[in-house]
Amino acid sequence: MVLFVAVIGLAGVLWGWSEARRSADDARVAAAEAREAAQNERWERYRVNVMAASGALRLHDTTAARHALDDAPVQHRDWVWSQLRAQLDRSRAVLRGRGTDTRNAVFTPGGRRALLVGEDGTIRVWDVTERTEYEPLPRGTKARCPTLSADGTVLAYAAADHTVHLCDPTTGHTRALLRGHEGDVHEISFGPDQTRIVTASDDGTLRVWDAGSGGQLRTFRAPRDAAKPLLLSPNGRFVVTRGRATEPAAYLWDLDSDRPPVPLDGATGGIHMIRFSPSGDRLVTVRRFPQTDIQLWDVGTGQRLATLAGHKNQVSHATFSPDGRRLLTTSMDRTIRVWDVSPGAAARSSDALLVLDGHSGWVYHASFSPDGTRVLSSSHDRTLCYWDARTGKPIAVLSGHTDPVIAAAFRTDGTLVSASVDGTLRLWDVTGAESGYAIRGHTNFVYNVAFFPDGERVASAAWDGTARVWNATTGRELHKLDHAGDQYVSAVAVHPGGQMVATLSRHEDAAQNSVRLWDVGAERVLHTWKLPTNWQDGRLAFAPRGDLLAAGGVDGRVRLWDVGTRAEVGVLEGGSWPIRDVAFSPDGTLLAGAGDDGDGSVRIWDVRSRKQVRVLTGHKRGVYTVAWNRTGTMLASGSNDHTVRLWDTTTWAPFDPLFQGTNVYGVAFTADGKLLACACADNLIRMWDAQTRRELAKLSGHSDYVHHLAFSPDGTRMVSASGDRTLRVWDTLSNNERAGATPDPANRPCPAKEPR
């Protein structure tokens, strides 16, 4: 009985122990499932946030994009996240001073200096070239109508005692004091040579002063209410003023005559802006909403030449082109309009030549480039837009400011500068301002690209008979390799040593392809090999050690040459179908070839034995491209069957295909192997997670098929080639980070007036 009880007790203990172990196992399984579910949830949340950020950036909504990227789980942030983050700020430099929010800003011609007025009335002057900020007046100074001379050397402002101070914009030292007005001064304007100043006051007078001595030169008594804000003509002879009266609402003064001012016939009340043409023979007036038209006037006669109608909301700014033949206007209707105001044209038609539509908020300001071929606009949507003034098409959207952009200017060195309510100035180089900024210079399809080992240079091959080498940061062309009559250069490969490149070219009437080995620095051909076939789509590859060069052919063979001796050292046989692309494994032992054949195969050769060791099948149509990841454990192939396949190179087993919906012409892994980039026929680059095999993002920018792409050795940049005749560089570093720049440390009054 005792034994029976003991056995029963032992059985109970064993059962309890078994149940406990089963429960522990169940708990571990449940915990693992919970961890996996949490990981999947985080990854899905990351993917959704990345796609949301990508969509927001396409709409130029940097605020929404920033929120989406900030919400993306940290552990999943990768190349795509970094590339999208870099797009939040495409400026070259950020000038951050002691001030906070900015209410008004104007730049001197050429963008050398900027005058900023803060929400608290504080005046700041920036030397943009030296990147130095000055606060010339003590905090709390009641400075009305601050105005900077065109050369940026004199700051003028009106004081509460009706005087006008002319001071040094860096120190605030008063150089001259203008006394004489008996009422508040509400406008100050410098003459074109900076020697004269004109002021307007509530005392009903206009006064002309010597800017050097501060002496009063002339006084003009205005009709009732006709001495409100004024503008001096470019030649310094005429002044136009506006008043509160309903009609006439604008008067034209000749400073060289004692005649009374000439009213602009038909100028009705509510005028809030006046602009002269560069020659000073015409001017435009802009009225307050609900009036949305612009009136063009002859300065000599005071007669109205035309009324320009088309804006749907308040016109916020107007400026003439440098030659005076076009007028640029901006509006709260979110558009910019370009008008033909050449002699007689405005009278013939009041329709705009171009409507520049792209901002998602009010457009505050716009200006022509010095040569009149470009337009730069700034908007409440926190962006600037850089336009082609001849076609009205946007060239680049410049994002980075975190509040509305209220002013912008072309600088004499070709860069741009902008000011925002966020209190910063930003410098921009339009060459690098686009997301995936374009490198232009080729005159036909760009078919192939490759980075140099330094990651700073890019080689390209195009159907214009050239291969070219570019600076990947500036887009500047460094070398041009002409191909002696060959019309098409379809491939370029960079030697691991960085001193040589190889190219594949053809002439449509020739029977052979040419493979050339070049000394890049000397732009000199070192050797030429002839292929016994002629076709347009072959590609080249150097072995990782740089000792071999491989080229696929239309005859289904891959040829190997010794780079040192220039001798042919092998022909890899694989079939009768063309080999479009070749790629060495990272250790150089294997070579993969993309077969443009009916069964859609990828062929693998042993480089040492020159034997074919494997044929990978699965694609339904010809394979266009192949690429290895950096460790050689995965191979990707892209096909005209609209799929990409990934192969585990330890077993050569394929994963499920990645459906692209279009032909795939190029594939490349990121440096860490986590992502795969696919160059597609629908003008897009698709980014895939190589582990989950889920699409993360679509990169847009090209306007024709994307034919090839490559990553820089450090993995921070990708370059793509397209049928739109451009290369595009996609960077994970902002322009500031790439340049190693840092923000410069800190070393109601009338709106600031634009310098004349």
Short mmCIF file of C-alpha atoms in Angstrom, two decimals, residues 19-242:
data_model
loop_
_atom_site.label_atom_id
_atom_site.label_comp_id
_atom_site.label_asym_id
_atom_site.label_seq_id
_atom_site.Cartn_x
_atom_site.Cartn_y
_atom_site.Cartn_z
CA GLU A 19 2.70 20.06 -17.20
CA ALA A 20 5.00 22.77 -15.90
CA ARG A 21 7.47 22.14 -18.70
CA ARG A 22 4.64 22.10 -21.24
CA SER A 23 3.35 25.36 -19.83
CA ALA A 24 6.84 26.85 -19.95
CA ASP A 25 7.22 25.70 -23.55
CA ASP A 26 3.83 27.17 -24.40
CA ALA A 27 4.84 30.41 -22.70
CA ARG A 28 8.09 30.52 -24.68
CA VAL A 29 6.22 29.87 -27.92
CA ALA A 30 3.65 32.51 -27.03
CA ALA A 31 6.41 34.96 -26.16
CA ALA A 32 8.21 34.22 -29.42
CA GLU A 33 4.99 34.67 -31.36
CA ALA A 34 4.33 37.91 -29.50
CA ARG A 35 7.83 39.14 -30.30
CA GLU A 36 7.41 38.18 -33.93
CA ALA A 37 4.01 39.87 -34.07
CA ALA A 38 5.47 43.00 -32.47
CA GLN A 39 8.38 42.94 -34.89
CA ASN A 40 6.02 42.53 -37.85
CA GLU A 41 3.87 45.35 -36.51
CA ARG A 42 6.89 47.63 -36.17
CA TRP A 43 8.10 46.77 -39.65
CA GLU A 44 4.65 47.36 -41.14
CA ARG A 45 4.42 50.65 -39.26
CA TYR A 46 7.84 51.58 -40.64
CA ARG A 47 6.79 50.71 -44.19
CA VAL A 48 3.57 52.73 -43.90
CA ASN A 49 5.43 55.74 -42.50
CA VAL A 50 8.07 55.60 -45.21
CA MET A 51 5.43 55.41 -47.93
CA ALA A 52 3.55 58.31 -46.31
CA ALA A 53 6.73 60.39 -46.20
CA SER A 54 7.48 59.60 -49.82
CA GLY A 55 3.98 60.67 -50.84
CA ALA A 56 4.19 63.86 -48.79
CA LEU A 57 7.49 64.81 -50.40
CA ARG A 58 6.01 64.35 -53.86
CA LEU A 59 3.46 66.99 -52.77
CA HIS A 60 6.30 69.12 -51.30
CA ASP A 61 4.73 68.82 -47.82
CA THR A 62 7.91 68.63 -45.76
CA THR A 63 6.03 68.99 -42.46
CA ALA A 64 3.96 65.85 -43.04
CA ALA A 65 7.02 64.03 -44.35
CA ARG A 66 9.02 64.98 -41.26
CA HIS A 67 6.27 63.74 -38.94
CA ALA A 68 6.02 60.44 -40.84
CA LEU A 69 9.78 59.87 -40.74
CA ASP A 70 9.97 60.76 -37.04
CA ASP A 71 7.25 58.18 -36.34
CA ALA A 72 9.09 55.42 -38.22
CA PRO A 73 10.51 52.82 -35.76
CA VAL A 74 14.21 53.44 -35.23
CA GLN A 75 15.33 49.82 -35.57
CA HIS A 76 14.08 49.61 -39.16
CA ARG A 77 15.47 52.88 -40.49
CA ASP A 78 17.51 52.17 -43.60
CA TRP A 79 18.76 53.70 -46.86
CA VAL A 80 15.26 54.69 -47.97
CA TRP A 81 14.55 56.45 -44.66
CA SER A 82 17.86 58.30 -44.86
CA GLN A 83 17.29 59.33 -48.47
CA LEU A 84 13.84 60.67 -47.65
CA ARG A 85 15.19 62.48 -44.57
CA ALA A 86 17.85 64.15 -46.70
CA GLN A 87 15.10 65.58 -48.89
CA LEU A 88 13.70 67.55 -45.95
CA ASP A 89 16.52 70.03 -46.37
CA ARG A 90 18.15 70.51 -49.76
CA SER A 91 19.89 73.77 -48.82
CA ARG A 92 23.66 74.13 -48.94
CA ALA A 93 23.94 76.15 -45.74
CA VAL A 94 21.69 77.45 -42.98
CA LEU A 95 22.41 80.86 -41.46
CA ARG A 96 20.92 80.95 -37.99
CA GLY A 97 21.31 84.10 -35.95
CA ARG A 98 20.26 85.50 -32.60
CA GLY A 99 16.78 86.41 -33.79
CA THR A 100 13.76 84.16 -33.80
CA ASP A 101 10.78 84.69 -36.07
CA THR A 102 11.13 87.02 -39.06
CA ARG A 103 8.28 89.24 -40.21
CA ASN A 104 9.83 90.91 -43.25
CA ALA A 105 12.98 90.39 -45.29
CA VAL A 106 14.59 91.95 -48.34
CA PHE A 107 17.86 91.29 -50.15
CA THR A 108 20.17 93.74 -51.84
CA PRO A 109 20.74 93.14 -55.58
CA GLY A 110 22.91 90.07 -56.05
CA GLY A 111 21.88 88.71 -52.65
CA ARG A 112 25.01 89.93 -50.87
CA ARG A 113 23.21 91.41 -47.87
CA ALA A 114 19.83 90.87 -46.24
CA LEU A 115 17.70 93.08 -44.01
CA LEU A 116 15.44 91.17 -41.62
CA VAL A 117 12.78 92.60 -39.33
CA GLY A 118 11.66 90.37 -36.47
CA GLU A 119 8.21 90.02 -34.96
CA ASP A 120 9.39 92.20 -32.07
CA GLY A 121 10.70 94.88 -34.44
CA THR A 122 14.35 93.90 -34.03
CA ILE A 123 16.44 94.72 -37.10
CA ARG A 124 19.12 92.31 -38.25
CA VAL A 125 21.51 92.69 -41.17
CA TRP A 126 23.25 89.68 -42.67
CA ASP A 127 26.37 89.73 -44.79
CA VAL A 128 25.42 86.60 -46.73
CA THR A 129 28.82 86.22 -48.38
CA GLU A 130 30.69 86.34 -45.08
CA ARG A 131 27.84 84.54 -43.28
CA THR A 132 27.92 87.15 -40.53
CA GLU A 133 24.93 88.61 -38.69
CA TYR A 134 24.75 92.15 -37.29
CA GLU A 135 22.20 93.71 -34.97
CA PRO A 136 22.96 97.41 -35.47
CA LEU A 137 20.26 98.89 -33.25
CA PRO A 138 19.60 98.22 -29.56
CA ARG A 139 16.62 96.01 -28.77
CA GLY A 140 13.50 98.10 -28.33
CA THR A 141 14.52 100.82 -30.80
CA LYS A 142 11.37 102.15 -32.48
CA ALA A 143 12.67 102.06 -36.03
CA ARG A 144 10.11 102.67 -38.76
CA CYS A 145 10.54 101.81 -42.43
CA PRO A 146 14.04 100.26 -42.25
CA THR A 147 15.63 100.44 -45.70
CA LEU A 148 18.99 99.14 -46.88
CA SER A 149 20.84 100.83 -49.72
CA ALA A 150 21.40 98.75 -52.84
CA ASP A 151 25.09 98.32 -52.06
CA GLY A 152 24.26 97.33 -48.47
CA THR A 153 26.46 100.02 -46.90
CA VAL A 154 23.79 102.32 -45.46
CA LEU A 155 20.82 101.50 -43.23
CA ALA A 156 18.12 104.17 -43.11
CA TYR A 157 15.23 104.24 -40.67
CA ALA A 158 12.67 106.73 -39.36
CA ALA A 159 12.48 107.60 -35.68
CA ALA A 160 9.50 108.63 -33.57
CA ASP A 161 10.73 112.25 -33.52
CA HIS A 162 10.15 112.52 -37.32
CA THR A 163 13.87 112.32 -38.14
CA VAL A 164 15.56 109.85 -40.48
CA HIS A 165 18.78 108.16 -39.40
CA LEU A 166 21.45 107.05 -41.87
CA CYS A 167 23.69 104.58 -40.09
CA ASP A 168 26.32 101.90 -40.52
CA PRO A 169 24.42 98.58 -40.93
CA THR A 170 27.06 96.68 -38.96
CA THR A 171 27.62 98.99 -35.98
CA GLY A 172 24.53 101.20 -35.95
CA HIS A 173 26.72 104.33 -35.86
CA THR A 174 24.69 107.28 -37.22
CA ARG A 175 26.42 108.90 -40.19
CA ALA A 176 23.79 111.54 -40.91
CA LEU A 177 20.51 112.73 -39.42
CA LEU A 178 17.78 114.06 -41.71
CA ARG A 179 15.70 116.76 -39.98
CA GLY A 180 12.77 118.68 -41.37
CA HIS A 181 9.64 116.54 -41.46
CA GLU A 182 6.84 117.57 -39.11
CA GLY A 183 4.96 114.29 -39.18
CA ASP A 184 5.67 110.57 -39.10
CA VAL A 185 7.94 109.42 -41.92
CA HIS A 186 6.41 106.40 -43.59
CA GLU A 187 8.60 105.84 -46.67
CA ILE A 188 12.31 106.03 -47.46
CA SER A 189 13.85 105.40 -50.88
CA PHE A 190 17.47 105.54 -52.04
CA GLY A 191 18.39 106.96 -55.43
CA PRO A 192 20.11 104.71 -57.98
CA ASP A 193 23.59 106.10 -57.24
CA GLN A 194 22.98 106.11 -53.46
CA THR A 195 23.76 109.87 -53.28
CA ARG A 196 20.14 111.00 -52.85
CA ILE A 197 17.36 109.86 -50.56
CA VAL A 198 13.66 110.64 -50.92
CA THR A 199 11.31 110.50 -47.94
CA ALA A 200 7.54 110.83 -47.59
CA SER A 201 5.73 111.97 -44.46
CA ASP A 202 2.33 112.48 -42.92
CA ASP A 203 3.10 116.19 -43.05
CA GLY A 204 2.16 116.04 -46.74
CA THR A 205 5.64 116.53 -48.13
CA LEU A 206 8.22 114.66 -50.16
CA ARG A 207 11.76 115.66 -49.37
CA VAL A 208 14.96 115.00 -51.28
CA TRP A 209 18.18 114.73 -49.24
CA ASP A 210 21.90 114.50 -49.82
CA ALA A 211 22.80 111.04 -48.51
CA GLY A 212 26.32 112.10 -47.62
CA SER A 213 25.78 115.30 -45.67
CA GLY A 214 22.15 114.85 -44.67
CA GLY A 215 21.33 118.23 -46.17
CA GLN A 216 17.85 118.82 -47.60
CA LEU A 217 17.90 119.44 -51.37
CA ARG A 218 14.24 119.92 -52.29
CA THR A 219 10.77 119.84 -50.78
CA PHE A 220 7.55 118.98 -52.62
CA ARG A 221 4.11 119.71 -51.19
CA ALA A 222 1.68 116.95 -52.08
CA PRO A 223 -2.04 117.19 -52.75
CA ARG A 224 -4.16 116.02 -49.86
CA ASP A 225 -3.39 112.40 -48.97
CA ALA A 226 -1.07 112.01 -51.95
CA ALA A 227 2.24 111.54 -50.14
CA LYS A 228 1.75 108.01 -48.94
CA PRO A 229 4.28 105.26 -49.72
CA LEU A 230 6.54 106.09 -52.62
CA LEU A 231 8.85 104.42 -55.09
CA LEU A 232 11.79 106.05 -56.82
CA SER A 233 12.36 105.27 -60.51
CA PRO A 234 15.57 103.46 -61.52
CA ASN A 235 16.99 106.64 -63.04
CA GLY A 236 16.25 108.59 -59.86
CA ARG A 237 14.16 111.21 -61.65
CA PHE A 238 10.60 110.16 -60.93
CA VAL A 239 8.74 109.29 -57.76
CA VAL A 240 5.32 107.72 -57.64
CA THR A 241 3.16 108.02 -54.53
CA ARG A 242 -0.19 106.64 -53.53
#
